[in-house]
Amino acid sequence: MKAVLAGFVLLAMIGGAAAQTDLARVVTDRREGLRAVGQHMEALQAIARAGSDPRPAVERVEAVQRFFVNFGQRFPAGTQQGAPGIETRALPAIWSDRAGFDRAEAALGPRLAALREAAAGGSPQAFAQALQAAGAACGDCHRPYRAR
Ligand code: HEC
């Protein structure tokens, strides 16, 4: 009986460790994706600063849009700052105020759509304005939900 129990405990421990590894993977993926998003945004800013034709920027905007599809699913329980085995700047506020986090995410979508339209439209001024609005939506989520 003791051996059986020990077996169960061992299995539970292995299961727990595997789950923790999966969560660490989710965090690595989301951070890599966000880093790429940051690089896209920097490249878009360079285009806006140069005041050049923004049409070549469409693909970058679309890459950012693709990343933010199902963004919320990249934040499962147990991936907040302070969780065991997790290296992240995701603040626990994401989970204690999920509605606010979801709203911040929802606010970005239309701004990225507008940014894509502005890039495709070819006006440097409209592009720069739309980029500023999109960038503000990034900051609106980072301030409450991302550690410095
Ligand atoms: C709905 C919330 C939300 C929105 C919108 C959002 N972010 Fe973030 N971002 C986060 C959170 C939370 C983290 C911390 C992730 C982590 O450390 O696990 C983060 C991290 C990052 C990082 C650091 C990645 C790393 O670990 O090196 C970059 C860069 C970044 N975001 C860029 C952006 C840009 C650019 C936008 C807008 C196009 C944006 N984010 C929009 C919530 C958001």
mmCIF file of N, CA and C and ligand atoms in Angstrom, residues 27 30-32 34-39 41 64 68 71 75 79 87-91 94 101-102 104-106 108 112 134-135 137-139 141-142 145-147, ligand 1:
data_model
loop_
_atom_site.group_PDB
_atom_site.id
_atom_site.type_symbol
_atom_site.label_atom_id
_atom_site.label_comp_id
_atom_site.label_asym_id
_atom_site.label_seq_id
_atom_site.Cartn_x
_atom_site.Cartn_y
_atom_site.Cartn_z
ATOM 1 N N VAL A 27 5.606 31.088 -21.432
ATOM 2 C CA VAL A 27 6.165 32.403 -21.115
ATOM 3 C C VAL A 27 7.305 32.746 -22.075
ATOM 4 N N ARG A 30 5.726 33.736 -25.395
ATOM 5 C CA ARG A 30 5.061 35.047 -25.416
ATOM 6 C C ARG A 30 6.089 36.170 -25.364
ATOM 7 N N ARG A 31 7.188 35.953 -24.608
ATOM 8 C CA ARG A 31 8.192 37.016 -24.524
ATOM 9 C C ARG A 31 8.957 37.162 -25.831
ATOM 10 N N GLU A 32 9.271 36.034 -26.466
ATOM 11 C CA GLU A 32 9.932 36.102 -27.777
ATOM 12 C C GLU A 32 9.035 36.816 -28.777
ATOM 13 N N LEU A 34 6.661 38.971 -28.134
ATOM 14 C CA LEU A 34 6.549 40.393 -27.804
ATOM 15 C C LEU A 34 7.822 41.151 -28.177
ATOM 16 N N ARG A 35 8.958 40.482 -28.041
ATOM 17 C CA ARG A 35 10.207 41.128 -28.459
ATOM 18 C C ARG A 35 10.167 41.408 -29.964
ATOM 19 N N ALA A 36 9.674 40.432 -30.715
ATOM 20 C CA ALA A 36 9.563 40.622 -32.173
ATOM 21 C C ALA A 36 8.591 41.763 -32.475
ATOM 22 N N VAL A 37 7.495 41.838 -31.728
ATOM 23 C CA VAL A 37 6.535 42.928 -31.899
ATOM 24 C C VAL A 37 7.227 44.266 -31.656
ATOM 25 N N GLY A 38 8.054 44.309 -30.594
ATOM 26 C CA GLY A 38 8.783 45.536 -30.281
ATOM 27 C C GLY A 38 9.707 45.941 -31.423
ATOM 28 N N GLN A 39 10.342 44.939 -32.030
ATOM 29 C CA GLN A 39 11.248 45.241 -33.156
ATOM 30 C C GLN A 39 10.473 45.745 -34.365
ATOM 31 N N MET A 41 7.688 47.387 -34.216
ATOM 32 C CA MET A 41 7.244 48.749 -33.912
ATOM 33 C C MET A 41 8.396 49.747 -34.070
ATOM 34 N N VAL A 64 2.382 41.992 -36.630
ATOM 35 C CA VAL A 64 1.980 42.389 -35.270
ATOM 36 C C VAL A 64 0.531 41.963 -35.029
ATOM 37 N N PHE A 68 -1.157 39.212 -32.022
ATOM 38 C CA PHE A 68 -2.125 39.563 -30.980
ATOM 39 C C PHE A 68 -3.447 38.799 -31.079
ATOM 40 N N PHE A 71 -4.227 36.712 -27.881
ATOM 41 C CA PHE A 71 -3.173 37.163 -26.970
ATOM 42 C C PHE A 71 -3.472 36.717 -25.536
ATOM 43 N N PHE A 75 -1.574 34.004 -21.498
ATOM 44 C CA PHE A 75 -1.451 34.337 -20.070
ATOM 45 C C PHE A 75 -2.290 33.383 -19.218
ATOM 46 N N THR A 79 1.480 31.899 -14.652
ATOM 47 C CA THR A 79 2.572 32.511 -15.432
ATOM 48 C C THR A 79 2.766 33.967 -15.038
ATOM 49 N N GLU A 87 10.073 33.254 -15.366
ATOM 50 C CA GLU A 87 10.783 34.540 -15.486
ATOM 51 C C GLU A 87 9.904 35.465 -16.309
ATOM 52 N N THR A 88 9.254 36.396 -15.673
ATOM 53 C CA THR A 88 8.290 37.219 -16.409
ATOM 54 C C THR A 88 8.107 38.571 -15.746
ATOM 55 N N ARG A 89 7.644 39.521 -16.544
ATOM 56 C CA ARG A 89 7.261 40.822 -15.998
ATOM 57 C C ARG A 89 5.747 40.972 -15.959
ATOM 58 N N ALA A 90 5.036 39.870 -16.224
ATOM 59 C CA ALA A 90 3.568 39.910 -16.196
ATOM 60 C C ALA A 90 3.099 40.046 -14.747
ATOM 61 N N LEU A 91 2.419 41.123 -14.443
ATOM 62 C CA LEU A 91 2.003 41.394 -13.067
ATOM 63 C C LEU A 91 0.755 40.582 -12.696
ATOM 64 N N ILE A 94 -2.964 41.109 -13.920
ATOM 65 C CA ILE A 94 -3.604 40.535 -15.118
ATOM 66 C C ILE A 94 -4.682 39.552 -14.698
ATOM 67 N N PHE A 101 -7.572 43.868 -18.286
ATOM 68 C CA PHE A 101 -6.532 43.377 -19.194
ATOM 69 C C PHE A 101 -7.149 43.081 -20.575
ATOM 70 N N ASP A 102 -8.305 42.409 -20.559
ATOM 71 C CA ASP A 102 -8.993 42.091 -21.826
ATOM 72 C C ASP A 102 -9.393 43.373 -22.559
ATOM 73 N N ALA A 104 -7.829 46.251 -22.381
ATOM 74 C CA ALA A 104 -6.590 46.839 -22.927
ATOM 75 C C ALA A 104 -6.182 46.112 -24.205
ATOM 76 N N GLU A 105 -6.405 44.812 -24.229
ATOM 77 C CA GLU A 105 -6.098 44.027 -25.425
ATOM 78 C C GLU A 105 -7.071 44.401 -26.553
ATOM 79 N N ALA A 106 -8.344 44.501 -26.198
ATOM 80 C CA ALA A 106 -9.366 44.796 -27.215
ATOM 81 C C ALA A 106 -9.153 46.178 -27.826
ATOM 82 N N LEU A 108 -6.373 47.561 -28.572
ATOM 83 C CA LEU A 108 -5.264 47.570 -29.527
ATOM 84 C C LEU A 108 -5.707 47.142 -30.924
ATOM 85 N N LEU A 112 -4.522 48.741 -34.561
ATOM 86 C CA LEU A 112 -3.642 48.060 -35.519
ATOM 87 C C LEU A 112 -4.311 47.989 -36.884
ATOM 88 N N ALA A 134 -1.504 53.595 -32.023
ATOM 89 C CA ALA A 134 -1.275 52.176 -31.723
ATOM 90 C C ALA A 134 -0.275 52.044 -30.586
ATOM 91 N N GLY A 135 0.798 52.839 -30.655
ATOM 92 C CA GLY A 135 1.811 52.791 -29.601
ATOM 93 C C GLY A 135 1.237 53.159 -28.242
ATOM 94 N N ALA A 137 -1.708 52.477 -27.237
ATOM 95 C CA ALA A 137 -2.456 51.313 -26.739
ATOM 96 C C ALA A 137 -1.510 50.288 -26.111
ATOM 97 N N CYS A 138 -0.282 50.189 -26.625
ATOM 98 C CA CYS A 138 0.714 49.297 -25.999
ATOM 99 C C CYS A 138 0.969 49.798 -24.575
ATOM 100 N N GLY A 139 1.233 51.078 -24.463
ATOM 101 C CA GLY A 139 1.545 51.666 -23.162
ATOM 102 C C GLY A 139 0.388 51.569 -22.177
ATOM 103 N N CYS A 141 -1.597 49.224 -21.787
ATOM 104 C CA CYS A 141 -1.606 47.908 -21.135
ATOM 105 C C CYS A 141 -0.354 47.718 -20.270
ATOM 106 N N HIS A 142 0.775 48.213 -20.735
ATOM 107 C CA HIS A 142 2.016 47.995 -19.982
ATOM 108 C C HIS A 142 1.977 48.679 -18.622
ATOM 109 N N TYR A 145 -0.122 46.494 -16.189
ATOM 110 C CA TYR A 145 -0.022 45.030 -16.201
ATOM 111 C C TYR A 145 1.388 44.482 -16.420
ATOM 112 N N ARG A 146 2.366 45.345 -16.662
ATOM 113 C CA ARG A 146 3.731 44.872 -16.880
ATOM 114 C C ARG A 146 4.654 45.555 -15.892
ATOM 115 N N ALA A 147 5.495 44.749 -15.234
ATOM 116 C CA ALA A 147 6.473 45.310 -14.300
ATOM 117 C C ALA A 147 7.542 46.047 -15.105
HETATM 118 C C1 HEC B 1 -3.162 43.704 -23.222
HETATM 119 C C2 HEC B 1 -1.827 44.002 -22.728
HETATM 120 C C3 HEC B 1 -0.678 44.311 -23.639
HETATM 121 C C4 HEC B 1 -0.687 44.966 -24.838
HETATM 122 C C5 HEC B 1 -1.877 45.555 -25.579
HETATM 123 C C6 HEC B 1 0.685 45.024 -25.262
HETATM 124 N N1 HEC B 1 1.505 44.430 -24.365
HETATM 125 FE FE1 HEC B 1 3.533 44.298 -24.483
HETATM 126 N N2 HEC B 1 3.552 43.231 -22.761
HETATM 127 C C7 HEC B 1 2.461 42.952 -21.981
HETATM 128 C C8 HEC B 1 2.869 42.161 -20.838
HETATM 129 C C9 HEC B 1 1.970 41.646 -19.729
HETATM 130 C C10 HEC B 1 4.248 41.965 -20.951
HETATM 131 C C11 HEC B 1 5.177 41.160 -20.042
HETATM 132 C C12 HEC B 1 5.269 39.740 -20.614
HETATM 133 C C13 HEC B 1 6.167 38.821 -19.818
HETATM 134 O O1 HEC B 1 7.215 39.278 -19.315
HETATM 135 O O2 HEC B 1 5.823 37.627 -19.706
HETATM 136 C C14 HEC B 1 4.646 42.662 -22.181
HETATM 137 C C15 HEC B 1 5.962 42.707 -22.651
HETATM 138 C C16 HEC B 1 6.374 43.371 -23.786
HETATM 139 C C17 HEC B 1 7.743 43.448 -24.252
HETATM 140 C C18 HEC B 1 8.964 42.832 -23.564
HETATM 141 C C19 HEC B 1 9.180 41.407 -24.048
HETATM 142 C C20 HEC B 1 10.378 40.766 -23.354
HETATM 143 O O3 HEC B 1 10.170 40.020 -22.388
HETATM 144 O O4 HEC B 1 11.516 41.040 -23.763
HETATM 145 C C21 HEC B 1 7.724 44.198 -25.402
HETATM 146 C C22 HEC B 1 8.919 44.573 -26.275
HETATM 147 C C23 HEC B 1 6.345 44.568 -25.648
HETATM 148 N N3 HEC B 1 5.545 44.051 -24.641
HETATM 149 C C24 HEC B 1 5.936 45.334 -26.703
HETATM 150 C C25 HEC B 1 4.602 45.658 -26.967
HETATM 151 C C26 HEC B 1 4.183 46.497 -28.075
HETATM 152 C C27 HEC B 1 5.102 47.161 -29.079
HETATM 153 C C28 HEC B 1 2.813 46.551 -27.998
HETATM 154 C C29 HEC B 1 1.860 47.281 -28.912
HETATM 155 C C30 HEC B 1 1.933 47.008 -30.326
HETATM 156 C C31 HEC B 1 2.405 45.778 -26.841
HETATM 157 N N4 HEC B 1 3.518 45.261 -26.248
HETATM 158 C C32 HEC B 1 1.090 45.638 -26.440
HETATM 159 C C33 HEC B 1 1.167 43.338 -22.207
HETATM 160 C C34 HEC B 1 0.724 43.985 -23.341
#
